[in-house]
């Protein structure tokens, strides 16, 4: 059964070992195709398009051109897959209005409950927000929120 899976399954591929970068990229690849997934012919624009829950989890840039566009993607730079198969993104906690060094990984469902500031939001030397209102994300929407409401911050400006 194991030999059959690795030899003939639609989910099995030979490793791209042209160079170290291509190998890492291949290992971080995500597919919506195959058994239990979609077919190229039946996948519409809404499936292929970028969704707010992809932020920090699925790279919006790295996808092939042609019939597989949006169906084959890659994990974002800081993303990881948890033991239940959910893609998680890292955030720094804000406690009492001050940024901490504690990093938590959240799924898209967990993130929706929080106000998440961008990593480049201006902070003072104590780790508190300088501005009264901060650009942040909440439940998939980008908004200006009072700094008291913000409880998480992206770990890097490259986290998209």
Short mmCIF file of N, CA and C in Angstrom, two decimals:
data_model
loop_
_atom_site.label_atom_id
_atom_site.label_comp_id
_atom_site.label_asym_id
_atom_site.label_seq_id
_atom_site.Cartn_x
_atom_site.Cartn_y
_atom_site.Cartn_z
N UNK A 1 0.83 -1.19 0.00
CA UNK A 1 0.00 0.00 0.00
C UNK A 1 0.88 1.26 0.00
N UNK A 2 1.95 1.24 0.79
CA UNK A 2 2.84 2.40 0.86
C UNK A 2 3.54 2.59 -0.48
N UNK A 3 4.04 1.50 -1.05
CA UNK A 3 4.73 1.57 -2.34
C UNK A 3 3.77 2.07 -3.43
N UNK A 4 2.52 1.62 -3.38
CA UNK A 4 1.52 2.04 -4.37
C UNK A 4 1.24 3.54 -4.25
N UNK A 5 1.12 4.04 -3.00
CA UNK A 5 0.87 5.47 -2.79
C UNK A 5 1.99 6.31 -3.37
N UNK A 6 3.23 6.01 -3.00
CA UNK A 6 4.35 6.81 -3.47
C UNK A 6 4.64 6.62 -4.95
N UNK A 7 4.24 5.49 -5.51
CA UNK A 7 4.51 5.23 -6.92
C UNK A 7 3.47 5.75 -7.88
N UNK A 8 2.19 5.79 -7.46
CA UNK A 8 1.16 6.12 -8.43
C UNK A 8 0.12 7.14 -7.97
N UNK A 9 0.20 7.63 -6.74
CA UNK A 9 -0.81 8.57 -6.25
C UNK A 9 -0.66 9.94 -6.91
N UNK A 10 -1.81 10.63 -7.09
CA UNK A 10 -1.79 11.99 -7.63
C UNK A 10 -1.12 12.95 -6.66
N UNK A 11 -1.07 12.58 -5.39
CA UNK A 11 -0.48 13.44 -4.37
C UNK A 11 1.02 13.23 -4.21
N UNK A 12 1.59 12.29 -4.94
CA UNK A 12 3.01 11.98 -4.83
C UNK A 12 3.76 12.53 -6.05
N UNK A 13 4.91 13.16 -5.79
CA UNK A 13 5.75 13.71 -6.86
C UNK A 13 7.21 13.37 -6.56
N UNK A 14 8.02 13.33 -7.61
CA UNK A 14 9.46 13.21 -7.40
C UNK A 14 9.98 14.55 -6.92
N UNK A 15 10.91 14.52 -5.97
CA UNK A 15 11.47 15.74 -5.40
C UNK A 15 12.27 16.50 -6.43
N UNK A 16 12.00 17.81 -6.51
CA UNK A 16 12.79 18.68 -7.39
C UNK A 16 14.09 19.01 -6.66
N UNK A 17 15.19 18.38 -7.08
CA UNK A 17 16.47 18.57 -6.40
C UNK A 17 17.50 19.25 -7.31
N UNK A 18 17.02 20.16 -8.16
CA UNK A 18 17.91 20.90 -9.04
C UNK A 18 18.93 21.69 -8.22
N UNK A 19 18.44 22.35 -7.17
CA UNK A 19 19.29 23.11 -6.26
C UNK A 19 18.58 23.18 -4.91
N UNK A 20 19.25 23.63 -3.85
CA UNK A 20 18.62 23.67 -2.52
C UNK A 20 17.35 24.52 -2.47
N UNK A 21 17.32 25.64 -3.19
CA UNK A 21 16.14 26.50 -3.18
C UNK A 21 14.93 25.80 -3.80
N UNK A 22 15.13 25.11 -4.92
CA UNK A 22 14.01 24.41 -5.56
C UNK A 22 13.50 23.28 -4.67
N UNK A 23 14.40 22.64 -3.91
CA UNK A 23 13.98 21.57 -3.01
C UNK A 23 13.12 22.12 -1.86
N UNK A 24 13.54 23.23 -1.27
CA UNK A 24 12.77 23.85 -0.18
C UNK A 24 11.41 24.30 -0.70
N UNK A 25 11.39 24.93 -1.87
CA UNK A 25 10.14 25.39 -2.47
C UNK A 25 9.20 24.22 -2.71
N UNK A 26 9.74 23.12 -3.20
CA UNK A 26 8.92 21.93 -3.46
C UNK A 26 8.33 21.37 -2.17
N UNK A 27 9.09 21.40 -1.09
CA UNK A 27 8.61 20.87 0.19
C UNK A 27 7.54 21.75 0.82
N UNK A 28 7.48 23.04 0.44
CA UNK A 28 6.51 23.97 1.01
C UNK A 28 5.28 24.16 0.11
N UNK A 29 5.16 23.35 -0.91
CA UNK A 29 4.07 23.49 -1.88
C UNK A 29 2.75 22.96 -1.33
N UNK A 30 1.66 23.67 -1.66
CA UNK A 30 0.30 23.29 -1.27
C UNK A 30 -0.52 23.09 -2.54
N UNK A 31 -1.38 22.08 -2.55
CA UNK A 31 -2.19 21.81 -3.73
C UNK A 31 -3.65 21.62 -3.35
N UNK A 32 -4.54 22.21 -4.14
CA UNK A 32 -5.98 22.01 -3.97
C UNK A 32 -6.48 20.92 -4.90
N UNK A 33 -5.57 20.32 -5.66
CA UNK A 33 -5.92 19.28 -6.64
C UNK A 33 -5.75 17.89 -6.03
N UNK A 34 -6.20 16.87 -6.74
CA UNK A 34 -5.99 15.49 -6.32
C UNK A 34 -7.20 14.88 -5.65
N UNK A 35 -7.05 13.67 -5.12
CA UNK A 35 -8.17 12.97 -4.48
C UNK A 35 -8.74 13.78 -3.32
N UNK A 36 -10.05 13.98 -3.31
CA UNK A 36 -10.69 14.77 -2.27
C UNK A 36 -10.58 16.27 -2.49
N UNK A 37 -9.94 16.68 -3.58
CA UNK A 37 -9.76 18.09 -3.88
C UNK A 37 -10.53 18.51 -5.12
N UNK A 38 -10.03 19.52 -5.77
CA UNK A 38 -10.67 20.08 -6.95
C UNK A 38 -10.06 19.54 -8.24
N UNK A 39 -10.73 19.81 -9.35
CA UNK A 39 -10.15 19.56 -10.67
C UNK A 39 -9.94 20.92 -11.33
N UNK A 40 -8.98 21.01 -12.22
CA UNK A 40 -8.68 22.28 -12.89
C UNK A 40 -9.91 22.83 -13.60
N UNK A 41 -10.68 21.94 -14.21
CA UNK A 41 -11.82 22.36 -15.03
C UNK A 41 -12.96 22.93 -14.18
N UNK A 42 -13.13 22.42 -12.96
CA UNK A 42 -14.27 22.83 -12.13
C UNK A 42 -13.94 23.96 -11.17
N UNK A 43 -12.70 24.35 -11.06
CA UNK A 43 -12.29 25.39 -10.11
C UNK A 43 -12.55 26.77 -10.71
N UNK A 44 -13.39 27.55 -10.04
CA UNK A 44 -13.71 28.90 -10.51
C UNK A 44 -12.77 29.94 -9.96
N UNK A 45 -13.08 31.21 -10.24
CA UNK A 45 -12.24 32.32 -9.81
C UNK A 45 -12.21 32.45 -8.29
N UNK A 46 -13.35 32.18 -7.63
CA UNK A 46 -13.38 32.37 -6.17
C UNK A 46 -12.44 31.42 -5.44
N UNK A 47 -12.21 30.23 -6.00
CA UNK A 47 -11.28 29.27 -5.39
C UNK A 47 -9.84 29.70 -5.63
N UNK A 48 -9.56 30.24 -6.80
CA UNK A 48 -8.20 30.60 -7.20
C UNK A 48 -7.74 31.94 -6.63
N UNK A 49 -8.67 32.77 -6.21
CA UNK A 49 -8.36 34.13 -5.78
C UNK A 49 -7.74 34.15 -4.38
N UNK A 50 -7.10 35.26 -4.03
CA UNK A 50 -6.51 35.45 -2.71
C UNK A 50 -7.64 35.80 -1.73
N UNK A 51 -7.61 35.20 -0.56
CA UNK A 51 -8.64 35.40 0.47
C UNK A 51 -7.98 36.02 1.71
N UNK A 52 -8.71 36.83 2.49
CA UNK A 52 -8.09 37.43 3.69
C UNK A 52 -7.49 36.42 4.66
N UNK A 53 -8.02 35.21 4.71
CA UNK A 53 -7.48 34.20 5.63
C UNK A 53 -6.11 33.68 5.18
N UNK A 54 -5.71 33.99 3.95
CA UNK A 54 -4.39 33.57 3.45
C UNK A 54 -3.27 34.42 4.04
N UNK A 55 -3.58 35.59 4.58
CA UNK A 55 -2.57 36.54 5.06
C UNK A 55 -1.62 35.86 6.05
N UNK A 56 -0.34 35.85 5.71
CA UNK A 56 0.68 35.26 6.58
C UNK A 56 0.72 33.75 6.54
N UNK A 57 -0.14 33.13 5.74
CA UNK A 57 -0.21 31.68 5.69
C UNK A 57 0.12 31.12 4.31
N UNK A 58 -0.48 31.70 3.27
CA UNK A 58 -0.26 31.25 1.90
C UNK A 58 0.30 32.42 1.10
N UNK A 59 1.40 32.19 0.40
CA UNK A 59 2.05 33.24 -0.38
C UNK A 59 1.14 33.68 -1.52
N UNK A 60 0.82 34.99 -1.62
CA UNK A 60 -0.05 35.46 -2.69
C UNK A 60 0.66 35.59 -4.04
N UNK A 61 1.98 35.45 -4.05
CA UNK A 61 2.77 35.67 -5.26
C UNK A 61 3.15 34.37 -5.95
N UNK A 62 3.60 33.40 -5.17
CA UNK A 62 4.15 32.18 -5.75
C UNK A 62 3.06 31.17 -6.11
N UNK A 63 2.64 31.21 -7.36
CA UNK A 63 1.68 30.26 -7.91
C UNK A 63 1.99 30.14 -9.40
N UNK A 64 1.81 28.97 -9.99
CA UNK A 64 2.16 28.83 -11.40
C UNK A 64 1.20 29.59 -12.32
N UNK A 65 1.66 29.89 -13.51
CA UNK A 65 0.79 30.47 -14.53
C UNK A 65 0.05 29.34 -15.23
N UNK A 66 -0.99 29.68 -15.97
CA UNK A 66 -1.71 28.67 -16.74
C UNK A 66 -2.86 28.06 -15.97
N UNK A 67 -3.23 26.82 -16.29
CA UNK A 67 -4.43 26.20 -15.70
C UNK A 67 -4.34 25.94 -14.20
N UNK A 68 -3.14 25.92 -13.63
CA UNK A 68 -2.98 25.65 -12.19
C UNK A 68 -2.92 26.92 -11.34
N UNK A 69 -3.10 28.09 -11.95
CA UNK A 69 -2.97 29.33 -11.19
C UNK A 69 -3.97 29.35 -10.03
N UNK A 70 -3.46 29.62 -8.84
CA UNK A 70 -4.28 29.69 -7.64
C UNK A 70 -4.65 28.34 -7.05
N UNK A 71 -4.38 27.26 -7.75
CA UNK A 71 -4.69 25.92 -7.24
C UNK A 71 -3.48 25.28 -6.59
N UNK A 72 -2.29 25.69 -7.03
CA UNK A 72 -1.04 25.25 -6.42
C UNK A 72 -0.38 26.49 -5.85
N UNK A 73 -0.13 26.47 -4.54
CA UNK A 73 0.43 27.62 -3.84
C UNK A 73 1.60 27.17 -2.97
N UNK A 74 2.15 28.11 -2.22
CA UNK A 74 3.24 27.80 -1.29
C UNK A 74 2.93 28.40 0.07
N UNK A 75 3.50 27.79 1.11
CA UNK A 75 3.38 28.38 2.44
C UNK A 75 4.07 29.73 2.45
N UNK A 76 3.54 30.68 3.20
CA UNK A 76 4.18 31.98 3.37
C UNK A 76 5.47 31.78 4.19
N UNK A 77 6.30 32.79 4.20
CA UNK A 77 7.64 32.69 4.80
C UNK A 77 7.64 32.19 6.24
N UNK A 78 6.79 32.72 7.10
CA UNK A 78 6.83 32.38 8.52
C UNK A 78 5.78 31.34 8.92
N UNK A 79 4.99 30.86 7.98
CA UNK A 79 3.88 29.95 8.28
C UNK A 79 4.36 28.55 8.64
N UNK A 80 3.51 27.85 9.38
CA UNK A 80 3.77 26.45 9.69
C UNK A 80 2.44 25.70 9.70
N UNK A 81 2.51 24.39 9.59
CA UNK A 81 1.32 23.55 9.65
C UNK A 81 1.30 22.87 11.01
N UNK A 82 0.19 23.00 11.74
CA UNK A 82 0.12 22.40 13.08
C UNK A 82 -0.22 20.92 13.00
N UNK A 83 -0.30 20.25 14.14
CA UNK A 83 -0.51 18.80 14.16
C UNK A 83 -1.88 18.39 13.64
N UNK A 84 -2.82 19.33 13.54
CA UNK A 84 -4.15 19.03 13.01
C UNK A 84 -4.28 19.36 11.52
N UNK A 85 -3.21 19.89 10.92
CA UNK A 85 -3.22 20.21 9.50
C UNK A 85 -3.63 21.63 9.17
N UNK A 86 -3.81 22.48 10.18
CA UNK A 86 -4.17 23.88 9.94
C UNK A 86 -2.90 24.71 9.77
N UNK A 87 -2.95 25.68 8.87
CA UNK A 87 -1.80 26.55 8.64
C UNK A 87 -1.86 27.68 9.66
N UNK A 88 -0.74 27.89 10.36
CA UNK A 88 -0.67 28.92 11.39
C UNK A 88 0.37 29.98 11.02
N UNK A 89 0.12 31.19 11.51
CA UNK A 89 1.02 32.31 11.28
C UNK A 89 1.44 32.88 12.65
N UNK A 90 2.69 33.36 12.78
CA UNK A 90 3.15 33.85 14.09
C UNK A 90 2.79 35.32 14.35
N UNK A 91 2.53 35.62 15.61
CA UNK A 91 2.23 36.99 16.05
C UNK A 91 2.90 37.23 17.38
N UNK A 92 3.28 38.50 17.62
CA UNK A 92 3.82 38.88 18.92
C UNK A 92 2.67 39.41 19.77
N UNK A 93 2.64 39.03 21.03
CA UNK A 93 1.57 39.44 21.94
C UNK A 93 1.78 40.87 22.41
N UNK A 94 0.67 41.56 22.63
CA UNK A 94 0.68 42.88 23.24
C UNK A 94 -0.09 42.75 24.55
N UNK A 95 0.58 43.02 25.66
CA UNK A 95 -0.03 42.89 26.99
C UNK A 95 0.04 44.23 27.69
N UNK A 96 -1.11 44.72 28.16
CA UNK A 96 -1.14 46.01 28.85
C UNK A 96 -0.69 47.15 27.97
N UNK A 97 -0.93 47.05 26.66
CA UNK A 97 -0.55 48.10 25.73
C UNK A 97 0.91 48.09 25.32
N UNK A 98 1.68 47.11 25.80
CA UNK A 98 3.11 47.03 25.46
C UNK A 98 3.42 45.75 24.70
N UNK A 99 4.26 45.88 23.70
CA UNK A 99 4.67 44.75 22.88
C UNK A 99 5.61 43.85 23.67
N UNK A 100 5.35 42.55 23.65
CA UNK A 100 6.21 41.58 24.33
C UNK A 100 7.00 40.79 23.29
N UNK A 101 7.94 40.00 23.74
CA UNK A 101 8.70 39.12 22.83
C UNK A 101 8.05 37.75 22.69
N UNK A 102 6.91 37.54 23.37
CA UNK A 102 6.21 36.26 23.29
C UNK A 102 5.55 36.11 21.92
N UNK A 103 5.84 35.01 21.25
CA UNK A 103 5.28 34.74 19.92
C UNK A 103 4.26 33.61 20.04
N UNK A 104 3.08 33.84 19.46
CA UNK A 104 2.04 32.81 19.41
C UNK A 104 1.71 32.53 17.96
N UNK A 105 1.43 31.27 17.64
CA UNK A 105 1.02 30.87 16.30
C UNK A 105 -0.49 30.66 16.31
N UNK A 106 -1.19 31.30 15.36
CA UNK A 106 -2.65 31.20 15.30
C UNK A 106 -3.12 30.77 13.92
N UNK A 107 -4.21 30.02 13.90
CA UNK A 107 -4.87 29.69 12.64
C UNK A 107 -5.72 30.89 12.23
N UNK A 108 -6.28 30.86 11.04
CA UNK A 108 -7.11 31.96 10.55
C UNK A 108 -8.35 32.15 11.43
N UNK A 109 -8.93 31.06 11.91
CA UNK A 109 -10.11 31.16 12.79
C UNK A 109 -9.76 31.83 14.11
N UNK A 110 -8.62 31.47 14.68
CA UNK A 110 -8.20 32.07 15.95
C UNK A 110 -7.83 33.54 15.76
N UNK A 111 -7.18 33.86 14.64
CA UNK A 111 -6.76 35.24 14.38
C UNK A 111 -7.95 36.18 14.27
N UNK A 112 -9.07 35.70 13.74
CA UNK A 112 -10.25 36.54 13.51
C UNK A 112 -10.78 37.17 14.80
N UNK A 113 -10.45 36.60 15.95
CA UNK A 113 -10.92 37.10 17.24
C UNK A 113 -10.06 38.25 17.77
N UNK A 114 -8.95 38.55 17.10
CA UNK A 114 -7.98 39.52 17.61
C UNK A 114 -7.86 40.74 16.70
N UNK A 115 -7.32 41.82 17.28
CA UNK A 115 -6.93 43.00 16.51
C UNK A 115 -5.42 42.89 16.30
N UNK A 116 -5.00 42.76 15.03
CA UNK A 116 -3.60 42.50 14.71
C UNK A 116 -2.99 43.72 14.03
N UNK A 117 -1.99 44.34 14.66
CA UNK A 117 -1.29 45.49 14.09
C UNK A 117 -0.23 45.03 13.11
N UNK A 118 0.12 45.91 12.18
CA UNK A 118 1.20 45.61 11.24
C UNK A 118 2.53 45.68 11.96
N UNK A 119 3.51 44.95 11.46
CA UNK A 119 4.82 44.88 12.10
C UNK A 119 5.56 46.22 12.06
N UNK A 120 5.19 47.09 11.13
CA UNK A 120 5.89 48.37 11.02
C UNK A 120 5.14 49.52 11.71
N UNK A 121 4.17 49.20 12.57
CA UNK A 121 3.49 50.23 13.34
C UNK A 121 4.51 50.90 14.27
N UNK A 122 4.39 52.22 14.41
CA UNK A 122 5.39 52.97 15.18
C UNK A 122 5.21 52.75 16.69
N UNK A 123 6.31 52.37 17.33
CA UNK A 123 6.33 52.12 18.78
C UNK A 123 7.33 53.06 19.45
N UNK A 124 7.07 53.39 20.72
CA UNK A 124 8.06 54.17 21.46
C UNK A 124 9.10 53.22 22.08
N UNK A 125 10.05 53.77 22.85
CA UNK A 125 11.13 52.94 23.40
C UNK A 125 10.64 51.92 24.42
N UNK A 126 9.42 52.11 24.96
CA UNK A 126 8.85 51.16 25.93
C UNK A 126 8.03 50.06 25.26
N UNK A 127 7.87 50.15 23.94
CA UNK A 127 7.09 49.14 23.22
C UNK A 127 5.61 49.44 23.16
N UNK A 128 5.22 50.70 23.40
CA UNK A 128 3.82 51.11 23.29
C UNK A 128 3.60 51.84 21.97
N UNK A 129 2.38 51.77 21.45
CA UNK A 129 2.07 52.45 20.20
C UNK A 129 2.13 53.96 20.38
N UNK A 130 2.73 54.64 19.41
CA UNK A 130 2.86 56.10 19.44
C UNK A 130 1.53 56.74 19.08
N UNK A 131 0.88 56.23 18.03
CA UNK A 131 -0.36 56.82 17.54
C UNK A 131 -1.57 56.36 18.36
N UNK A 132 -2.56 57.25 18.47
CA UNK A 132 -3.80 56.94 19.18
C UNK A 132 -4.59 55.83 18.49
N UNK A 133 -4.60 55.87 17.14
CA UNK A 133 -5.27 54.85 16.34
C UNK A 133 -4.24 54.11 15.49
N UNK A 134 -4.39 52.79 15.39
CA UNK A 134 -3.41 51.93 14.73
C UNK A 134 -4.09 51.18 13.59
N UNK A 135 -3.39 51.10 12.44
CA UNK A 135 -3.90 50.29 11.33
C UNK A 135 -3.77 48.82 11.73
N UNK A 136 -4.88 48.10 11.67
CA UNK A 136 -4.84 46.69 12.06
C UNK A 136 -5.87 45.88 11.27
N UNK A 137 -5.80 44.56 11.46
CA UNK A 137 -6.76 43.64 10.85
C UNK A 137 -7.60 43.03 11.95
N UNK A 138 -8.90 42.86 11.64
CA UNK A 138 -9.80 42.16 12.55
C UNK A 138 -10.89 41.50 11.73
N UNK A 139 -11.05 40.20 11.89
CA UNK A 139 -12.08 39.42 11.18
C UNK A 139 -11.99 39.63 9.66
N UNK A 140 -10.77 39.70 9.13
CA UNK A 140 -10.58 39.81 7.69
C UNK A 140 -10.69 41.22 7.13
N UNK A 141 -10.94 42.21 7.97
CA UNK A 141 -11.08 43.60 7.53
C UNK A 141 -9.89 44.42 8.03
N UNK A 142 -9.43 45.36 7.19
CA UNK A 142 -8.38 46.29 7.60
C UNK A 142 -9.06 47.54 8.12
N UNK A 143 -8.63 48.03 9.27
CA UNK A 143 -9.29 49.17 9.90
C UNK A 143 -8.32 49.96 10.76
N UNK A 144 -8.78 51.12 11.19
CA UNK A 144 -8.08 51.91 12.20
C UNK A 144 -8.76 51.61 13.53
N UNK A 145 -8.01 51.13 14.51
CA UNK A 145 -8.58 50.79 15.81
C UNK A 145 -7.83 51.54 16.91
N UNK A 146 -8.52 51.85 18.01
CA UNK A 146 -7.82 52.47 19.14
C UNK A 146 -6.70 51.54 19.62
N UNK A 147 -5.57 52.11 19.98
CA UNK A 147 -4.42 51.30 20.37
C UNK A 147 -4.72 50.37 21.54
N UNK A 148 -5.70 50.71 22.37
CA UNK A 148 -6.06 49.87 23.51
C UNK A 148 -6.68 48.54 23.06
N UNK A 149 -7.28 48.52 21.86
CA UNK A 149 -7.93 47.30 21.37
C UNK A 149 -6.95 46.30 20.75
N UNK A 150 -5.79 46.78 20.34
CA UNK A 150 -4.83 45.93 19.63
C UNK A 150 -4.15 44.98 20.61
N UNK A 151 -4.21 43.67 20.30
CA UNK A 151 -3.63 42.68 21.22
C UNK A 151 -2.57 41.78 20.59
N UNK A 152 -2.35 41.92 19.27
CA UNK A 152 -1.31 41.16 18.59
C UNK A 152 -0.63 42.04 17.54
N UNK A 153 0.58 41.63 17.14
CA UNK A 153 1.31 42.35 16.10
C UNK A 153 2.03 41.33 15.22
N UNK A 154 2.05 41.59 13.90
CA UNK A 154 2.80 40.72 12.99
C UNK A 154 4.26 40.67 13.44
N UNK A 155 4.94 39.56 13.18
CA UNK A 155 6.34 39.44 13.58
C UNK A 155 7.30 40.14 12.62
N UNK A 156 6.86 40.36 11.37
CA UNK A 156 7.73 40.96 10.37
C UNK A 156 6.90 41.66 9.29
N UNK A 157 7.43 42.74 8.71
CA UNK A 157 6.73 43.37 7.58
C UNK A 157 6.67 42.44 6.36
N UNK A 158 7.51 41.41 6.32
CA UNK A 158 7.51 40.46 5.20
C UNK A 158 6.44 39.38 5.36
N UNK A 159 5.70 39.45 6.45
CA UNK A 159 4.67 38.45 6.74
C UNK A 159 3.37 38.82 6.03
N UNK A 160 3.28 38.38 4.75
CA UNK A 160 2.04 38.68 4.02
C UNK A 160 1.50 37.49 3.31
#
